[in-house]
Coordinates of C-alpha atoms (C1' of nucleotides) in Angstrom, one line a residue:
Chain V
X1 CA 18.2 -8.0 -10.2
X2 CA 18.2 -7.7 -14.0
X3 CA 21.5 -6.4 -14.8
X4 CA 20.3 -5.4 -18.9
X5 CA 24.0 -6.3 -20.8
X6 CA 24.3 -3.5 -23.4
X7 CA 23.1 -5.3 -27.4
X8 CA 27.1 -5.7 -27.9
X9 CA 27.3 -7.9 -25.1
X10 CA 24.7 -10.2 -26.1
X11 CA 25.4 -10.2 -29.8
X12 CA 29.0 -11.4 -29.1
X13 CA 28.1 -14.2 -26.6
X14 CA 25.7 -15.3 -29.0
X15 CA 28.5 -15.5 -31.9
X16 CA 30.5 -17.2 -29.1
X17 CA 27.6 -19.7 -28.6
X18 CA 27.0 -20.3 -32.4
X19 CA 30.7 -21.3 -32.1
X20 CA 30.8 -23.2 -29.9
X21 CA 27.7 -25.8 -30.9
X22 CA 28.6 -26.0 -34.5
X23 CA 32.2 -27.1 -33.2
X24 CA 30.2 -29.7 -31.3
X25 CA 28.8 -30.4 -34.3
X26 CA 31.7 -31.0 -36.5
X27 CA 32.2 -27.3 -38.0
X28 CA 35.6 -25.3 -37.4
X29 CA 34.8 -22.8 -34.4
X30 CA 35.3 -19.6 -36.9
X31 CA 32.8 -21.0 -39.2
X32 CA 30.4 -21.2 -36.8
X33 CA 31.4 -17.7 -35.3
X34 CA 30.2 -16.7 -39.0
X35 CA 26.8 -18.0 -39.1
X36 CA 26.2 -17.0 -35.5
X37 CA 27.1 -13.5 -37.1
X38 CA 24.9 -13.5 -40.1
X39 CA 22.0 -15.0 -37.8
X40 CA 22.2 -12.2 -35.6
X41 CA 23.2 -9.0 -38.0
X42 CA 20.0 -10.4 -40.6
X43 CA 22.0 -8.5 -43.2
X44 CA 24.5 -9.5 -46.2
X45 CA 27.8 -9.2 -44.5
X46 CA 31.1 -8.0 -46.1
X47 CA 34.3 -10.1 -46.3
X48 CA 36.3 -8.1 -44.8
X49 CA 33.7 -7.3 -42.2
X50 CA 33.8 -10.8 -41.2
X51 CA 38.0 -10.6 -41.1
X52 CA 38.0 -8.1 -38.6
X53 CA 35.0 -7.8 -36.4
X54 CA 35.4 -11.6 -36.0
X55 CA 39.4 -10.5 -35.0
X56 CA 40.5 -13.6 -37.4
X57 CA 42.6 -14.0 -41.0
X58 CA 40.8 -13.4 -44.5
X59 CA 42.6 -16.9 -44.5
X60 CA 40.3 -18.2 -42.2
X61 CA 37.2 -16.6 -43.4
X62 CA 37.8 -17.8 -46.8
X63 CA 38.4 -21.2 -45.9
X64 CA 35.0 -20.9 -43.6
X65 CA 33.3 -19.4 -46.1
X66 CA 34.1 -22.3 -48.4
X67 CA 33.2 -25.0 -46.0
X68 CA 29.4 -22.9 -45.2
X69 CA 29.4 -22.7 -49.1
X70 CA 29.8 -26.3 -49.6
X71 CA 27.4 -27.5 -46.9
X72 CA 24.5 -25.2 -48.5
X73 CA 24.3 -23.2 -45.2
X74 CA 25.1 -19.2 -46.7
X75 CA 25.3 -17.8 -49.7
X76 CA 28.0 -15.2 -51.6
X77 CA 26.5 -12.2 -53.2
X78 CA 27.6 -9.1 -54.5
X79 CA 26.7 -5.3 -54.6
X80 CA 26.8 -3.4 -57.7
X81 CA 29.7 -1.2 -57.6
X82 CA 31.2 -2.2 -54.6
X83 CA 34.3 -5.3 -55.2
X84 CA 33.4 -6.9 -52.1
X85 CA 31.6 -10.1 -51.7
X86 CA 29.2 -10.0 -49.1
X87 CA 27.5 -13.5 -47.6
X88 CA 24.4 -14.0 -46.1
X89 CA 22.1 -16.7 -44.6
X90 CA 21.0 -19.5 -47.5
X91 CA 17.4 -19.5 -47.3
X92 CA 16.4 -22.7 -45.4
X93 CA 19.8 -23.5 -43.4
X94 CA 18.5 -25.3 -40.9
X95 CA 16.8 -27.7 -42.9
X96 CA 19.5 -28.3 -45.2
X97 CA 21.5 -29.1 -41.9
X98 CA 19.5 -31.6 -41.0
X99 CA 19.7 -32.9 -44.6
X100 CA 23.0 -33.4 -44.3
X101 CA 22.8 -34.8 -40.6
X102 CA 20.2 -37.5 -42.0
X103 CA 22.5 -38.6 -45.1
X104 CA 25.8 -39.0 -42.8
X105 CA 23.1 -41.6 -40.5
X106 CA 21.9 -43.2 -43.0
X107 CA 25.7 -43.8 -44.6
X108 CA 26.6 -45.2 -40.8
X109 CA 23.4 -47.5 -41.3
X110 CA 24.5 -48.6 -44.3
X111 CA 27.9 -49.3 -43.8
X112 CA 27.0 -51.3 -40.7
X113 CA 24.3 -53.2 -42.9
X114 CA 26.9 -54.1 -45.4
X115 CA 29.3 -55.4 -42.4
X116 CA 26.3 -57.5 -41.2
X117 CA 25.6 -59.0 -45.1
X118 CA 29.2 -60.2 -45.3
X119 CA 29.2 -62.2 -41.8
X120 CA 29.0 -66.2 -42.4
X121 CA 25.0 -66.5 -42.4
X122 CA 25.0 -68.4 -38.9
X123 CA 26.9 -65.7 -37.2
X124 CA 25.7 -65.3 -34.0
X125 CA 26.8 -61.5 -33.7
X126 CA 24.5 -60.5 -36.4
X127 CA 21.8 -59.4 -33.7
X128 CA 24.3 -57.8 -32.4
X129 CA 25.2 -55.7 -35.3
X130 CA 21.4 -54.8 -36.2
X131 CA 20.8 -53.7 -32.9
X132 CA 23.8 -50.9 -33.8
X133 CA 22.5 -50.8 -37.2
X134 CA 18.6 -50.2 -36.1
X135 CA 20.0 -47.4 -34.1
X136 CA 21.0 -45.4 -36.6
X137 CA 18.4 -46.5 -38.6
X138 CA 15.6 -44.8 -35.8
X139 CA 17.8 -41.7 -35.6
X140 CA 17.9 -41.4 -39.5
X141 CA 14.0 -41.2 -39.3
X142 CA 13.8 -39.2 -36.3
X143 CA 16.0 -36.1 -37.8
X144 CA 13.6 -36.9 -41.2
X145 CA 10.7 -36.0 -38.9
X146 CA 12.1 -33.1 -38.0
X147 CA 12.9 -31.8 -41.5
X148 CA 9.3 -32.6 -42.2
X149 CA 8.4 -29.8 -39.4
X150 CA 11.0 -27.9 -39.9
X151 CA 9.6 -27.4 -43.7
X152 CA 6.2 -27.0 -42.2
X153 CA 6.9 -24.5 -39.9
X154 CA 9.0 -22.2 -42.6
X155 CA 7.8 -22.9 -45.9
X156 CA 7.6 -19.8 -47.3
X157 CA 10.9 -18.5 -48.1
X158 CA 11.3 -14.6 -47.3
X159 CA 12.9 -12.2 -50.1
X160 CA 15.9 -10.5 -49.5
X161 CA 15.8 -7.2 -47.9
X162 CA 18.2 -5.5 -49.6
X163 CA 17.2 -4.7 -53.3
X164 CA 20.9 -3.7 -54.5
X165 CA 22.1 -6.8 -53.4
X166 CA 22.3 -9.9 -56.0
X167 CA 22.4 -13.7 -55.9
X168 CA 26.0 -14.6 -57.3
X169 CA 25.9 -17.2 -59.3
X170 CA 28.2 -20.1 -59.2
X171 CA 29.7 -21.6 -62.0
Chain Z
X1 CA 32.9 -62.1 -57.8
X2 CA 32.4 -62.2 -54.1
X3 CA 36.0 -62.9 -52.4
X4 CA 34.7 -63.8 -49.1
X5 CA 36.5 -62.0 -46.5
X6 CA 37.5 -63.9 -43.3
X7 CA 35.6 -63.3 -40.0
X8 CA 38.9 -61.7 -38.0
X9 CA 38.7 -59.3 -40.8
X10 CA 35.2 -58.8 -40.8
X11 CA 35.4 -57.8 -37.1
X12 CA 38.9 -55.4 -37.5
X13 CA 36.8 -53.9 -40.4
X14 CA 33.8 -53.1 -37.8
X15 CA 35.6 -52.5 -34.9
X16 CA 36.9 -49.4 -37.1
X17 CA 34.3 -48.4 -38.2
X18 CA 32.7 -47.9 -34.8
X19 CA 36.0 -46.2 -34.3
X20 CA 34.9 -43.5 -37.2
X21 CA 31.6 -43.3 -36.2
X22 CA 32.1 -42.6 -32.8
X23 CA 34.7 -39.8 -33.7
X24 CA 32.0 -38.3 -35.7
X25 CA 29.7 -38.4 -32.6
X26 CA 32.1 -37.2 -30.4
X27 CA 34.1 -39.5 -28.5
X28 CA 37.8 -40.8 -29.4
X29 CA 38.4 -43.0 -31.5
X30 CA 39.8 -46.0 -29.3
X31 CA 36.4 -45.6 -27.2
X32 CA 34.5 -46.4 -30.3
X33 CA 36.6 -49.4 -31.0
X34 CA 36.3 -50.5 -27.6
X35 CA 32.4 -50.3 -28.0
X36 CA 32.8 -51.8 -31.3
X37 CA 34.6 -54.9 -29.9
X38 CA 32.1 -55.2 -27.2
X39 CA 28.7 -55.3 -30.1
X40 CA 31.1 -57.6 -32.3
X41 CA 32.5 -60.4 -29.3
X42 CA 29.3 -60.2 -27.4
X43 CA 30.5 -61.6 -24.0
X44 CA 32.9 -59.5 -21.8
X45 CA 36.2 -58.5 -22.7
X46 CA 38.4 -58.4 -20.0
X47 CA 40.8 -55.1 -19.8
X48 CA 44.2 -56.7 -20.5
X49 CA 42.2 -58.3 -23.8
X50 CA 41.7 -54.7 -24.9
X51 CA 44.7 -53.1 -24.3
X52 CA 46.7 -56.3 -25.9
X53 CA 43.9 -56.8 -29.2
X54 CA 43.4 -52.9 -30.0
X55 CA 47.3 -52.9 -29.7
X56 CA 46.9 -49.6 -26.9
X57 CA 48.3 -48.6 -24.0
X58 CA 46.4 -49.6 -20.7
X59 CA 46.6 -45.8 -19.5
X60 CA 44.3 -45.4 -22.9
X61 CA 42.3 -48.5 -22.2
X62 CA 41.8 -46.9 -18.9
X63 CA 40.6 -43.7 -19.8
X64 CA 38.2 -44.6 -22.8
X65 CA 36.5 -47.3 -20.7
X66 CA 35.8 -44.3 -17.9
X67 CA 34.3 -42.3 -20.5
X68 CA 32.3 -44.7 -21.6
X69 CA 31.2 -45.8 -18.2
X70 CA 30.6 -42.1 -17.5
X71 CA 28.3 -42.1 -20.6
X72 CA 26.4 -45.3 -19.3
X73 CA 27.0 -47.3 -22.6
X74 CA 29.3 -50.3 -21.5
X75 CA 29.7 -51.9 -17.8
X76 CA 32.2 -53.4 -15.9
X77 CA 32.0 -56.9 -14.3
X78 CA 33.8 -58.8 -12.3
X79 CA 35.0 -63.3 -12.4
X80 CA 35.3 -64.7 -9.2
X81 CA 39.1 -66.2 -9.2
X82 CA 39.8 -63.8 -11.2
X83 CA 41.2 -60.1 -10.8
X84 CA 40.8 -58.3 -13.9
X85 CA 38.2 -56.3 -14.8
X86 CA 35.7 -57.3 -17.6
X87 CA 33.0 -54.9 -19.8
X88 CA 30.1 -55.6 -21.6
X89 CA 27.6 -53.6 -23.4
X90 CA 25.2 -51.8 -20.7
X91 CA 21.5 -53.2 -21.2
X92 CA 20.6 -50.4 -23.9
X93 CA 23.8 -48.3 -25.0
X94 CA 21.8 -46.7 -27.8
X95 CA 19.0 -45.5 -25.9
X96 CA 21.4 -44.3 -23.6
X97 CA 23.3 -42.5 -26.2
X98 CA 20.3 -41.2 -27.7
X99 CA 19.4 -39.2 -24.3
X100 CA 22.5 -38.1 -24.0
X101 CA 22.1 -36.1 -27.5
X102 CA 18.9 -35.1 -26.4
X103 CA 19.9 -33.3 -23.7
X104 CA 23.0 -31.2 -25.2
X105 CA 20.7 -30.5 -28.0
X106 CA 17.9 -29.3 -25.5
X107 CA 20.7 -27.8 -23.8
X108 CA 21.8 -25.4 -26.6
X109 CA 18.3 -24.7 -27.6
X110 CA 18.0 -23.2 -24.3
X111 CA 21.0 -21.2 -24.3
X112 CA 19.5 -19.2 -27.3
X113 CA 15.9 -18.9 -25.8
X114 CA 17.9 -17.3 -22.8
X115 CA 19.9 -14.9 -25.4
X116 CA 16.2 -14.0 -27.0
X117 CA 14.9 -13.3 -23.4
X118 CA 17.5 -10.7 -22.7
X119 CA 17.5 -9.0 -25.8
X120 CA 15.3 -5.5 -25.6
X121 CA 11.8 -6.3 -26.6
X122 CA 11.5 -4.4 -30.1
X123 CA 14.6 -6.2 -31.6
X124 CA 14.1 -7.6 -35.3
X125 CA 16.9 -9.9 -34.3
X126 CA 14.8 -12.0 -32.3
X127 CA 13.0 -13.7 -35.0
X128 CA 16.2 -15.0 -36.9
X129 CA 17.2 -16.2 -33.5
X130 CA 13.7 -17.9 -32.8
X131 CA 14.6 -19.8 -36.3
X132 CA 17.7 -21.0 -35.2
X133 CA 16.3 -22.4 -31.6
X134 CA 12.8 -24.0 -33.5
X135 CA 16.0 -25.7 -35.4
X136 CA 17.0 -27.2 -32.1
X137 CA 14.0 -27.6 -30.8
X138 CA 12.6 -29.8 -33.5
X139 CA 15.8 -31.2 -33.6
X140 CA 15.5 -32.5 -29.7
X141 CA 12.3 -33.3 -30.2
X142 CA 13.0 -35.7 -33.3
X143 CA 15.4 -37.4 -31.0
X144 CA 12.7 -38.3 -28.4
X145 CA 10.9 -39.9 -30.9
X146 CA 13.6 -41.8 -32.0
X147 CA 14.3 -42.6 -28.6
X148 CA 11.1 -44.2 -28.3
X149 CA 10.8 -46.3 -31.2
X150 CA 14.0 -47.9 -29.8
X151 CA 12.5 -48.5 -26.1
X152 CA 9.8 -49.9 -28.2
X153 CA 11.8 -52.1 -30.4
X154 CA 14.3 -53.7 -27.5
X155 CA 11.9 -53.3 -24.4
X156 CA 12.9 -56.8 -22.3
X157 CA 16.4 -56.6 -21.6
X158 CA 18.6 -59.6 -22.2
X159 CA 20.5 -61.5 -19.4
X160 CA 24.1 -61.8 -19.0
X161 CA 24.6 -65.1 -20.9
X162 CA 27.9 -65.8 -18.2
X163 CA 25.9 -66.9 -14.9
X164 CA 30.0 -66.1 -13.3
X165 CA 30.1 -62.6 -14.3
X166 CA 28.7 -60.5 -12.0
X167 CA 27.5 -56.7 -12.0
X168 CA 30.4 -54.7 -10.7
X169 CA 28.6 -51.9 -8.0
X170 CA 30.3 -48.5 -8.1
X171 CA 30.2 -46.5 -5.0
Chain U
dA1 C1' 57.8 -59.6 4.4
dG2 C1' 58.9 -59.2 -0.8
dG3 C1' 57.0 -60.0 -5.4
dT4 C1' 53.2 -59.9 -8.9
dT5 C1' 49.1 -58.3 -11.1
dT6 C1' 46.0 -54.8 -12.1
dG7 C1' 44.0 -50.3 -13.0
dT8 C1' 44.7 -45.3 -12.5
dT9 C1' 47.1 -41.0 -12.7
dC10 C1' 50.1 -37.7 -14.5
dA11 C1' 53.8 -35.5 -17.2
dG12 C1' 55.2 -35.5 -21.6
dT13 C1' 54.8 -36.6 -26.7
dT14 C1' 52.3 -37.1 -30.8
dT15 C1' 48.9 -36.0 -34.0
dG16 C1' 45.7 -33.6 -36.8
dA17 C1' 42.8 -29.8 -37.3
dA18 C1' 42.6 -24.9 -37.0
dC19 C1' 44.6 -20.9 -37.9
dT20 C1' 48.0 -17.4 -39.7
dG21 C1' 51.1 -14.7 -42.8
dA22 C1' 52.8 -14.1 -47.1
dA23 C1' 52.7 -14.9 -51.9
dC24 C1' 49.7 -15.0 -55.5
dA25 C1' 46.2 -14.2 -59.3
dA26 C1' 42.3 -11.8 -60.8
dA27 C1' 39.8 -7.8 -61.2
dC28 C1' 39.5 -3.3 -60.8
dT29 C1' 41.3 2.0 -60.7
dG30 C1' 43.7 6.1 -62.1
Chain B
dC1 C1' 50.8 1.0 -67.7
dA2 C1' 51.8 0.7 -62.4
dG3 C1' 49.2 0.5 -58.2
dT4 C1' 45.2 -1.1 -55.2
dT5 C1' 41.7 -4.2 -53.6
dT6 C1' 40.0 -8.6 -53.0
dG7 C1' 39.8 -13.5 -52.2
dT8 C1' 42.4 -17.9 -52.5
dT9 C1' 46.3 -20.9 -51.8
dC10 C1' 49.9 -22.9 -49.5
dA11 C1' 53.7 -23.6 -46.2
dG12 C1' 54.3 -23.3 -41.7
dT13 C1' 52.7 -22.5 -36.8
dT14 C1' 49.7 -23.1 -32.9
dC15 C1' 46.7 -25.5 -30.1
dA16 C1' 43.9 -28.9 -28.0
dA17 C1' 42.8 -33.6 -27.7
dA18 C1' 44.5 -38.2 -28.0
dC19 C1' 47.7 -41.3 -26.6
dT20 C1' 51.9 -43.2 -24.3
dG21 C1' 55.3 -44.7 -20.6
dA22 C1' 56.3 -44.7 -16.2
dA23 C1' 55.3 -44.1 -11.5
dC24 C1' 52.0 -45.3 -8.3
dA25 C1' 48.5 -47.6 -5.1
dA26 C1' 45.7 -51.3 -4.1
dA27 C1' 44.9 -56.0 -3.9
dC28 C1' 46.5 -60.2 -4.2
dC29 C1' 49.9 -64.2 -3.7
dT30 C1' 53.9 -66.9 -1.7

DNA sequence: AGGTTTGTTCAGTTTGAACTGAACAAACTG
DNA sequence: CAGTTTGTTCAGTTCAAACTGAACAAACCT
C-alpha cells in the first residue's frame, strides 16, 4: 500500500524536517527551513524566493541568511543583470558544521579544565570535574573523526552549475 | 598575579557553567546546575538542599530532577530516618548522555533516508539529500566511538561512598 | 484525629528568542 | 530628478519554554 505523495509533498516535509533538526541543533527554525530548501532545490535561490515560498518576512530571511553566512553554511551570489541576490549551498557545509560543533566542545573542555586548575590542589572533586571534562574531551575527538570522513568521503568539491551565476565577494 | 578565588566561588562558577552547557545541549538551565552541583559536592544532595542553594522553587527542583531521571543521568536515593529525597550522579551520566545523542542523531539520519526512499527513482535531488544524511551518519557514528573510549576509560563503576543511602527502586 | 513535611501538579507569569511590519539606505530605472 | 526594487535595521509583537506559587496528596508524627 504505497500511497506515492506527489514531489511537493515530500519537498515541503523535508524543509519541515531540516527545520526542525537544526532547531535541535541551536539554529532559528526559518534558517533551517532555508538550508532544507537549498538542499533540496540544488539551485542558487532568490531572496525573495525564499520570502515567500517559505511564507515568512524578508525580515526573517535576512536575519537567517546572516546567521547561515556567519556560520560558513551558504553562500550569496549574484546574477548579472538581475538585482537580486541569490544563495546557495557553501561547498562543504557539513563539514564546516562539524567544525564548528568540535570548537564549541573543545571550549566546554576547556573551560571545565580551567575550573579544575583553580581548585586548591588536594581537592577531592577534581576527579570529579575530569570525569566531566574527559567527556567532552572524547566527544571533541569523536566529531574530529567524523570530519576526517566526512572530508574523505567528499573531497572533491563540485563546480557550480550555473555559469551566469557568480561568487559575491565579501568585503 | 593569581588572586586565588575561594572554593564556594569556584563551585557557583561551575555549577553555571554546567548551567550553560547544558542549555546548549538541550536541557534547561536549572537541570544543568542541578547536575553540576551533583559532579562538584560528590555525595547526595537532598531535594530541599537544592531548591534552598540554587535559590529555586521546589515545583522547578521537581521537574528538572524528573528530566534528568528520565534521561538516566542522576538517581535518587533514599536515608533511613529520614524522608527527603536525595540524588547522586547515576554510575555513568556521560555515557548515558552520549547514547542519548546517538540516537536522535540516528534518528534524524533516518528520517532523510525515508524522504530519499519515497522520492521517484530518477530525481537529481537525491544525491544532495544522500550528502546531508552521510552528514548524520558519520556524525552518529563518531558518537559511538566516543562512546566507547569512555566505557573504556571509566569501565568499574564506583560505589556509593554513604553505606546509609540506598538505591531508590521506581516502579 | 489534627498538624507537619515532602514532592508533584497545574494554572498562571516571566523571559528570551523568533518573527514581523515599517522605516530606511543603497542601488538601480526611466 | 522622482519612482522602484532590494536587503537591512529596529522597535514592537508573538510564542514557547522556563519558572513560580499555591493547591494538593501521601506519608509521617504526636
Amino acid at each position: 500500500m504505497s500511497n506515492d505523495p506527489d514531489i511537493d509533498t515530500i519537498r515541503s516535509d523535508f524543509i519541515e524536517k531540516t527545520g526542525l533538526i537544526s532547531q535541535s541543533e541551536g539554529l532559528p527554525r526559518i534558517a533551517g527551513r532555508i538550508f532544507g530548501m537549498l538542499i533540496f532545490d540544488g539551485q542558487a535561490v532568490a531572496f525573495a524566493d525564499l520570502a515567500t515560498k517559505l511564507e515568512v518576512s524578508r525580515a526573517s530571511v535576512s536575519s537567517s541568511i546572516r546567521l547561515l553566512e556567519e556560520r560558513g553554511l551558504i553562500k550569496r551570489m549574484t546574477k548579472s543583470g538581475d538585482r537580486q541576490d541569490y544563495f546557495r549551498l557553501a561547498t562543504d557545509p557539513y563539514a564546516t558544521m562539524l567544525q564548528g560543533l568540535q570548537k564549541r566542545t573543545q571550549a566546554n573542555r576547556d573551560e571545565i579544565a580551567e575550573t579544575i586548575q583553580s581548585l586548591p590542589a588536594n581537592s577531592e572533586a577534581a576527579d570529579r570535574l575530569n570525569e566531566y571534562a574527559k567527556f567532552h574531551e572524547s566527544k571533541s575527538a569523536a566529531i574530529i573523526v567524523a570530519l576526517e570522513t566526512i572530508r574523505a568521503a567528499a573531497p572533491t568539491s563540485s563546480e557550480p552549475q550555473n555559469a551566469v551565476l557568480k561568487e559575491h565577494q565579501n568585503d
